[in-house]
Amino acid sequence: MSAVPVASVVSAPRAVVPAPAGPGTAPTPGCPREAEAHQVRSFTRSLNRSRQSLTRADRPRTFALGGREWDLLDEVFAPVYSPSTGVGLDFLGLNDPRPADTDRREAAVTTAFAPAVSGRRGSFLEIGCGAGVIAVTAALAAHGPVVACDISPQAVENTARNAERHGMQSRLRAVCGDLFGGLDDGERFDTVFWSSNYVLGPADYVYESVHERAYVDTGYQAHRRYLEEAPHRTTASGAALLHFSSRGDVALLHRIAAESGRELRTLAACLVQEGEYGNDLVEHMLFQILPAPRSRRA
């Protein structure tokens, strides 16, 4: 798979514009964009979003996304307050509510990876499954077997409930664990995917709830582990994927990848106007994790 020009996402209920070339380019120091970028990346703002999303009076018990209805349990990340789940569906070519055996399939987003997803179904692992929207949709799109993993027991229960809601309980297994901790040693997958907690938090911050882990990664400890371990969880022809955004530190992520002997290839990117808690223009990126060329390894 090779990188392609940046694409626009068209299907989710959010304002989207094409992203500029060179995802993650830092603004010039001292310019207004620098202050805006700092605000977008603020870890305290992200923690506030986490707390508000848990306690809002309008937090639903069910919600609609990707043309389907979903259950939402307490203490589980709510896709209705963040566009990341919908963007992930688009990046994977899954934002199509029609059955997988239909004669016509129209991709919601043109990326380097979506055509491969549409043309070949295989085993699928989602890390950080939350309510299970992406994992269950992958099962509905004829991926299988599908494994959905989350550090939150409530999220694992929520995913299992949504798998049953859509008749996918025989194709999907939900497990509790920190990143790959809930898997058997020998399990390998054609697709490994994580829509990450890309906001960088201080390394010494102590989480006040499991829910905060869906928003913030302290010292990028989880990202370092994912970059190191995800390629070892793929089949010989599989792909390890990471959904990241400009709410995180893109430059630091690339440095960690290099330190881990990895290279990040941008498969797709889009700009999303996120207005639920403010009015932030956020760039979302889909990376494939590859071995770094030998010449770049330390």
Coordinates of C-alpha atoms in Angstrom, one line a residue, residues 1-2 113 238-242 263-267 286-290:
M1 CA 0.0 0.0 0.0
S2 CA 1.3 3.4 -0.9
F113 CA -6.4 1.3 2.6
G238 CA -1.5 -7.9 7.5
A239 CA -1.5 -4.2 8.4
A240 CA -1.0 -2.4 11.8
L241 CA -3.0 0.8 11.7
L242 CA -3.2 3.9 14.0
E263 CA 8.1 4.2 10.3
L264 CA 4.7 5.8 10.0
R265 CA 3.1 5.9 6.5
T266 CA 0.2 8.3 6.1
L267 CA -2.7 6.5 4.4
L286 CA -4.6 7.2 9.5
F287 CA -1.0 5.8 9.8
Q288 CA 0.3 2.4 8.8
I289 CA 3.1 1.2 11.1
L290 CA 6.0 -0.3 9.1

